Structure formats: structure tokens, C-alpha cells
Tab-separated table of C-alpha atoms in Angstrom:
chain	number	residue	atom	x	y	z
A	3	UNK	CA	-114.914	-118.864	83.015
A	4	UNK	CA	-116.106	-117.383	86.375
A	5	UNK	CA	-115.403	-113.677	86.751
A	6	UNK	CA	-112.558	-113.262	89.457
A	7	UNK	CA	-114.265	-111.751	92.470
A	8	UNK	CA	-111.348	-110.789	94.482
A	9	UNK	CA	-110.584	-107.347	95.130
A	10	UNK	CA	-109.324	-105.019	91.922
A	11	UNK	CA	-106.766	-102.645	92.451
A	12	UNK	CA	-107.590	-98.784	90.865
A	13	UNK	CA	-105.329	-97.236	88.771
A	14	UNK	CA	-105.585	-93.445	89.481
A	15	UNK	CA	-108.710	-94.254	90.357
A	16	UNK	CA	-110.068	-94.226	87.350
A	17	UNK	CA	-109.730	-97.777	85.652
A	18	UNK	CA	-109.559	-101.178	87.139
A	19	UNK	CA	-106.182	-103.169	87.111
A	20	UNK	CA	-107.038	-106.587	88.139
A	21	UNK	CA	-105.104	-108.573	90.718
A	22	UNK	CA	-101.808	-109.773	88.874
A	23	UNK	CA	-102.105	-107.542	85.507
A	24	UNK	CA	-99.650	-104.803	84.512
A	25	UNK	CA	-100.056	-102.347	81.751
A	26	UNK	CA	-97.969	-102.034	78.709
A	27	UNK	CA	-97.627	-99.444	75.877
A	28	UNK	CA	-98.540	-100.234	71.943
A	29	UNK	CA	-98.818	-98.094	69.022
A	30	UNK	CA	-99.591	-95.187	71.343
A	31	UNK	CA	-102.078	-96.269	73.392
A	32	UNK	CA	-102.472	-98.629	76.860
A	33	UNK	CA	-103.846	-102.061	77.439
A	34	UNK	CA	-104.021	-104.383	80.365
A	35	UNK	CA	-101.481	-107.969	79.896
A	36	UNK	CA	-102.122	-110.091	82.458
A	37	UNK	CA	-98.744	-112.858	82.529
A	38	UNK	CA	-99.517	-114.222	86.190
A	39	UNK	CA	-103.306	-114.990	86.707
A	40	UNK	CA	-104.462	-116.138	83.761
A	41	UNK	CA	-103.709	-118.552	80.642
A	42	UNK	CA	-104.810	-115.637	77.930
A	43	UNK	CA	-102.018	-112.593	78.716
A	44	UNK	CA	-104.268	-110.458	76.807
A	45	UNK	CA	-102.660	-109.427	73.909
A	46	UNK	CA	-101.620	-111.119	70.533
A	47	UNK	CA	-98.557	-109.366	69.414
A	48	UNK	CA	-98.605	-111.266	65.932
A	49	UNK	CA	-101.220	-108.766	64.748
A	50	UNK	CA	-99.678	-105.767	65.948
A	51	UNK	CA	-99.293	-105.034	62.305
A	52	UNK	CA	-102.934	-105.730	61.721
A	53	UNK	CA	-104.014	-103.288	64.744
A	54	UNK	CA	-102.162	-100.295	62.725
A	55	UNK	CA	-103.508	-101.237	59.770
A	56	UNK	CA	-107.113	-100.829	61.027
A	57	UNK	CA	-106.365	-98.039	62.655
A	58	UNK	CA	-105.108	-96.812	58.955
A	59	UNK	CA	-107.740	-97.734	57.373
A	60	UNK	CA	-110.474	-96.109	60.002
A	61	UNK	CA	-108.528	-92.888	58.784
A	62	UNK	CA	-110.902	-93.474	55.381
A	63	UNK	CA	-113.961	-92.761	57.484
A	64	UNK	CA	-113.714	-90.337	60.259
A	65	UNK	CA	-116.549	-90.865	62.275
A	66	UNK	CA	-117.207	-94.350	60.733
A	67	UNK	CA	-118.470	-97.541	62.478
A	68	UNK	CA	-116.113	-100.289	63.065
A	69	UNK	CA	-117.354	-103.855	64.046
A	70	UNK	CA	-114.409	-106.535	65.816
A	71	UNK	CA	-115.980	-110.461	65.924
A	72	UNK	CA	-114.605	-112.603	68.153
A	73	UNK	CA	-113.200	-109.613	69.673
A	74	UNK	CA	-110.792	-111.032	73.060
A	75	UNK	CA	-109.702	-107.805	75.287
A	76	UNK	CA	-110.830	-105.128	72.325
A	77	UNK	CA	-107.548	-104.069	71.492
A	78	UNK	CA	-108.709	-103.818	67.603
A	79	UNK	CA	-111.811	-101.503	69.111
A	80	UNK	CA	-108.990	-99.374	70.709
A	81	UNK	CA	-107.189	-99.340	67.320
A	82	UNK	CA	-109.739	-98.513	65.478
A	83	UNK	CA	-111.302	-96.034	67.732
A	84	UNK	CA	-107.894	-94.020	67.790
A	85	UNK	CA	-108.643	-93.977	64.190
A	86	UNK	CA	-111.667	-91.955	63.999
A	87	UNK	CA	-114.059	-94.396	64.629
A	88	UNK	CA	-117.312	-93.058	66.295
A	89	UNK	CA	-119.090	-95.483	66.828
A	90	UNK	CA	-117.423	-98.664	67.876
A	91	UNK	CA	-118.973	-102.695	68.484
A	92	UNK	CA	-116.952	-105.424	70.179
A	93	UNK	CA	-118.624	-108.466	70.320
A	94	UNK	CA	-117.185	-112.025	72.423
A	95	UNK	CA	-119.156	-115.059	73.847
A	96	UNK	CA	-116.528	-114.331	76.777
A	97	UNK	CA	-117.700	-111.843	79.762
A	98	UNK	CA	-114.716	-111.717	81.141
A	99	UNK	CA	-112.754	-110.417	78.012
A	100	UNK	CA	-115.744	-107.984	77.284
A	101	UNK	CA	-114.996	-106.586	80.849
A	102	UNK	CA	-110.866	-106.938	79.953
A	103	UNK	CA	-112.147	-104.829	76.531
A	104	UNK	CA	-114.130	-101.978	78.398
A	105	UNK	CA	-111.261	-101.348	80.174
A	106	UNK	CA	-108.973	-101.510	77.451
A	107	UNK	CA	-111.209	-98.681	75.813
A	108	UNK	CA	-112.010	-96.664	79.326
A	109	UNK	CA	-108.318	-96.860	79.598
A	110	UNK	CA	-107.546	-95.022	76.405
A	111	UNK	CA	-110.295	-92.723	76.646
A	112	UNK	CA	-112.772	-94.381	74.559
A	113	UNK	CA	-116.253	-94.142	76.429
A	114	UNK	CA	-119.893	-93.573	76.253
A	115	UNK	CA	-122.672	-94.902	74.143
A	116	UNK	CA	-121.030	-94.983	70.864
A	117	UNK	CA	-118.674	-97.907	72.067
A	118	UNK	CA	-120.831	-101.076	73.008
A	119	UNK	CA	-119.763	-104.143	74.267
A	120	UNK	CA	-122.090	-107.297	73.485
A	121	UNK	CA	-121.323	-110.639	74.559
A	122	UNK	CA	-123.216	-113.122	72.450
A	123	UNK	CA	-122.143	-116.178	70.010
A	124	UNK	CA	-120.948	-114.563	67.591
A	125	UNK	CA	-121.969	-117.039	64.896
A	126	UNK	CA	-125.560	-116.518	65.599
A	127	UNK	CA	-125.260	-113.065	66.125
A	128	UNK	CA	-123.922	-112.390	62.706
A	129	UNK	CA	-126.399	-114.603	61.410
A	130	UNK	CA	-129.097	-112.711	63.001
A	131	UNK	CA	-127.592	-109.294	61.861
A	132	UNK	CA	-126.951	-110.186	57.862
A	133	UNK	CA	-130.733	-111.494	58.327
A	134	UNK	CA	-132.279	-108.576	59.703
A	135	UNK	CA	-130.961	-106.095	57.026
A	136	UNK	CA	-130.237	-102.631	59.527
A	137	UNK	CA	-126.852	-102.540	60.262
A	138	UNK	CA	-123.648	-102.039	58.463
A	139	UNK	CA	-119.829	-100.999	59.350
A	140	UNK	CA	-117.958	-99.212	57.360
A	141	UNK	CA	-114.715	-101.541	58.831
A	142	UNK	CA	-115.381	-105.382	60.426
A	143	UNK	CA	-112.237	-107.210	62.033
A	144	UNK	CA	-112.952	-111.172	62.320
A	145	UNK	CA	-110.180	-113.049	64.329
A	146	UNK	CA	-111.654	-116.209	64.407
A	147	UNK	CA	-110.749	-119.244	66.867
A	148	UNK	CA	-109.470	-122.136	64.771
A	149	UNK	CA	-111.940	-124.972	66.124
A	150	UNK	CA	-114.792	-124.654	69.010
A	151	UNK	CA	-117.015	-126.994	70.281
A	152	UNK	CA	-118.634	-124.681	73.227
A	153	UNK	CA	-121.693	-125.959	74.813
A	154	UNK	CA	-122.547	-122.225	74.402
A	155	UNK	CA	-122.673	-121.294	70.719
A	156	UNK	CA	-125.681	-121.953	68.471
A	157	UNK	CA	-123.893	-124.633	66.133
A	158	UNK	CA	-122.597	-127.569	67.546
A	159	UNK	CA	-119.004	-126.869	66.190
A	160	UNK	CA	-116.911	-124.574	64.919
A	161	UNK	CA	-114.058	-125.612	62.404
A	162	UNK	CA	-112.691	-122.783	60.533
A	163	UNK	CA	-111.415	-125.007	57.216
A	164	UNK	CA	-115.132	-126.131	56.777
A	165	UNK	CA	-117.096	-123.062	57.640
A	166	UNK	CA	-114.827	-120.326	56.894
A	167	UNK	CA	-116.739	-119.185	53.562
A	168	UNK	CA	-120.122	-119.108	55.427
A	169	UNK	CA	-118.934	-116.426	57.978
A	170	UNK	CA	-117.071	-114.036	55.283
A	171	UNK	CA	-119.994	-114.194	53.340
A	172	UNK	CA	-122.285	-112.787	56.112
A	173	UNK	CA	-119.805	-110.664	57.027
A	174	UNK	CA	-119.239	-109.376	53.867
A	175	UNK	CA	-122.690	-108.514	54.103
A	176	UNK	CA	-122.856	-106.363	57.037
A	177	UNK	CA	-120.355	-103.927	55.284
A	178	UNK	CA	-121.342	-100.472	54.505
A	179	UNK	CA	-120.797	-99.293	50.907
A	180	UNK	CA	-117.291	-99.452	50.300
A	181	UNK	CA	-116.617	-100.981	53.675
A	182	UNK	CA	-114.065	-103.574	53.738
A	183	UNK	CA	-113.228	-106.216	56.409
A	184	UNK	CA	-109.944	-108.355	57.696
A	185	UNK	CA	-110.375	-111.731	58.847
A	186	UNK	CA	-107.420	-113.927	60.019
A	187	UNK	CA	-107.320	-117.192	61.436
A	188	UNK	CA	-103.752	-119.169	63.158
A	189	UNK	CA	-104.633	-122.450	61.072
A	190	UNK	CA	-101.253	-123.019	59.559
A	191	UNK	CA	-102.974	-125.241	56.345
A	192	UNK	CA	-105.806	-122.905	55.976
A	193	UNK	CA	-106.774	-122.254	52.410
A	194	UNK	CA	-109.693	-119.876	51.713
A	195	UNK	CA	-112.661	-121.706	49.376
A	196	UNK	CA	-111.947	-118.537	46.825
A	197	UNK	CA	-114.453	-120.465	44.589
A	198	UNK	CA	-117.348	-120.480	46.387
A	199	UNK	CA	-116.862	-117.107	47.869
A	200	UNK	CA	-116.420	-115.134	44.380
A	201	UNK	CA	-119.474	-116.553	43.199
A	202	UNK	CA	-121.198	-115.177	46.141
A	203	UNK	CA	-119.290	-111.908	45.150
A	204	UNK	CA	-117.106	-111.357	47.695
A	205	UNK	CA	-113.641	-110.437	46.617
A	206	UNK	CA	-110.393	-111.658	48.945
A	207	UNK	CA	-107.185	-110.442	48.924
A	208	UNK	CA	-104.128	-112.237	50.512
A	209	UNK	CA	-102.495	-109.523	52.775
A	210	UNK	CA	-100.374	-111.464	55.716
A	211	UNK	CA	-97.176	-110.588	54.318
A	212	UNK	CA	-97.750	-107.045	55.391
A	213	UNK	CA	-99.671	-108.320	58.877
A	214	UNK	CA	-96.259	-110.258	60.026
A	215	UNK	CA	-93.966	-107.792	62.075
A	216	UNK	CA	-90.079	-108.305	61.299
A	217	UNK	CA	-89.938	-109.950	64.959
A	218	UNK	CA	-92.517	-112.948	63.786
A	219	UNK	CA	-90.514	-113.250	60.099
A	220	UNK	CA	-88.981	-115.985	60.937
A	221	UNK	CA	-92.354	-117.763	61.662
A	222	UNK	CA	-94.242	-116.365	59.095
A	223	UNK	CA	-97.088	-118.767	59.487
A	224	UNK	CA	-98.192	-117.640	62.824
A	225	UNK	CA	-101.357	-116.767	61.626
A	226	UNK	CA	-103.405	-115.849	58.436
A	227	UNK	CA	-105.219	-112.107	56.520
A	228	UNK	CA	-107.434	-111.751	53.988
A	229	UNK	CA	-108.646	-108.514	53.198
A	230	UNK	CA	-112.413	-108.713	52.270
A	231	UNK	CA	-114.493	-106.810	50.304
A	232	UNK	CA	-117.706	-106.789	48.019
A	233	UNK	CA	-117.071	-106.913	44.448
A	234	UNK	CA	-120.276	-104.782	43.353
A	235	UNK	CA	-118.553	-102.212	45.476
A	236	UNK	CA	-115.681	-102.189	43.376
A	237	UNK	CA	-112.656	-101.381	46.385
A	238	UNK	CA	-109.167	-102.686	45.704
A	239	UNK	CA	-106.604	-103.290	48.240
A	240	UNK	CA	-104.458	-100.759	45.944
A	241	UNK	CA	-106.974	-98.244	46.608
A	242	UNK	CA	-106.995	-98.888	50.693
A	243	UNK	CA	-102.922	-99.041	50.648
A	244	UNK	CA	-103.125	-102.350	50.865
């Protein structure tokens, strides 16, 4: 999608607010929801629950790195770098929601050189990454689309039934020692390949009952968690509160 061109609005003229967005308040902090010129508003309340959580659990590591895949508007960057985080990495094929994410983060106070924004497949780029053996994060959140076919990405398709174990795998891999990772997906029939992903040693733990707020219970379904670790690392969920 083509970057709107018209003129922005300032607010206090510090931040952009686009033409037709309004800002709301979450979990202390500010991001941009955009109801009027747009199809995305910007903001998936299911995992408001999941934002806390990583926010929680960048508590472990003050000063840690956190890494969010497929990341939309960065709220989970903002989350995370309320935490503690110092250095955080938002990554989204999209330019437009990278831009939507800076400002999320500029909004809340989260700049400079420690937060970086890099638009790329994100496929590929985690490929590339788990290849090239230099970087970790001591926290990764993966919110992955349920099926894309963009003439953009490396792979041809993107189904997250059939190539969900790939992607936690090399995810799993760009963890720092004792890192962990969530990933979540909205496929209502999805069932993790727990087979093929312990005997690449990669432990998974089943935590959307505590990632569904009591206004979603009724629809409990709305979308999948898994917390994800490495099992020569030895975490537990009991040991993360989880």
C-alpha cells in the first residue's frame, strides 16, 4: 500500500497524527487507532494480555534486546520497551505500519538508535539471521499472518499449518541464553507439529488461556500462544510466571 501523502496533522508538535487517526490509552502508554481511513485500525485488542505479558517478562532483563516479527504498528516494541528493553527491533514487509510503529514508539518516548525499524520479509530475514550466527534477543514476539501469498516475500506462500515448525525453529534460534519467545497465530484449527519441533529441541508451552482478556472469553478461539523456548536452556514457563 502507497503511503498517504496528504497533509499530517502534529500533535504538540512533536509526533505525527495522520489524517483520520485518534489516540487511545493502553496499559499506560499511547498508540495511534486509525477507525476512519484505513481497513487495519491499528491495534489488536485480543492480545492486550499478551502485550503485558511481554512487558512482564522484559522485567527479567533490564536492558535486554527484544525482537517483534511480523510486527504491524509496534505496539509489542512499545510493550516491551516500557519493560526495560534497551535495545528494541521491529521488523514488517509493510512501510506504512513501520512508519505507524515509529510513531507508536516516538509517541511513548521510545527513540534513538537502540530502537530500529526494518522493513523486510520477514521469512527471509529470519532465515538470513539464524544463518549468519551474530544476533540474539533475549525476548522474540512472532504474530504471524495466517496465509500470504505476497508477490513480495521470498517464498511463494505462506500457510501457517504447513510451515509453522520451520519459523519457531529459526526463531528459537535467534534467542539469547535463556531467552524465550511467544508466537501466536488467529488459525482457529491450528495445531503445533510438537513432534517435529522437540526433536529439533525446542520446547512449547500452550499459554492462550492466560493471553484471552475476560472481554474475548466468550470467544476464546480468537487467536492462538505458545510460549517457546530451547530445551538445552532448560527455562520453564513456571520459572517465567507463566
Amino acid at each position: 500500500a502507497a503511503r498517504d501523502e496528504r497533509p499530517a496533522r502534529r500533535r504538540d508538535g512533536r509526533v505525527e497524527l495522520p489524517r483520520g487517526a485518534h489516540l487511545v490509552d493502553e496499559g499506560g502508554l499511547t498508540f495511534e487507532v486509525n477507525f476512519s481511513e484505513r481497513l487495519d485500525c491499528g491495534l489488536f485488542l485480543d492480545h492486550r494480555e499478551t502485550r503485558s505479558m511481554l512487558r512482564e517478562l522484559m522485567k527479567r532483563t533490564p536492558g535486554g534486546s527484544f525482537l517483534n516479527l511480523f510486527a504491524y504498528t509496534g505496539t509489542a516494541s512499545c510493550y516491551a520497551a516500557d519493560g526495560g528493553a534497551g535495545l528494541t527491533t521491529t521488523v514488517d514487509l509493510s512501510r506504512p505500519s513501520l512508519d505507524w510503529a515509529r510513531r507508536n514508539m516516538e509517541r511513548n518516548g521510545f527513540v534513538g538508535r537502540n530502537h530500529e525499524f526494518i522493513q523486510a520479509d520477514v521469512l527471509q530475514w529470519v532465515a538470513d539471521r539464524r544463518h549468519e550466527h551474530r544476533y540474539t534477543w533475549d525476548l522474540i514476539f512472532c504474530d504471524v499472518p495466517t496465509f500470504s501469498n505476497s508477490n513480495r516475500m521470498h517464498a511463494s506462500s505462506w500457510d501457517v499449518q504447513r510451515d509453522h515448525a520451520d519459523l519457531i525453529i529459526s526463531v528459537s534460534r535467534l534467542l539469547s541464553r535463556g531467552g524465550c519467545a511467544i508466537f501466536s497465530c488467529n488459525l482457529r484449527s491450528f495445531k503445533p507439529d510438537i513432534e517435529t519441533l522437540e526433536k529439533a529441541g525446542v520446547e512449547l508451552v500452550d499459554i492462550t488461556a492466560k493471553t484471552i482478556s475476560e472481554d474475548f472469553s466468550r470467544n476464546p478461539k480468537i487467536h492462538h500462544a505458545y510460549l517457546v523456548t530451547r530445551r538445552e536452556d532448560g527455562v520453564t514457563a513456571r520459572e517465567l510466571g507463566l
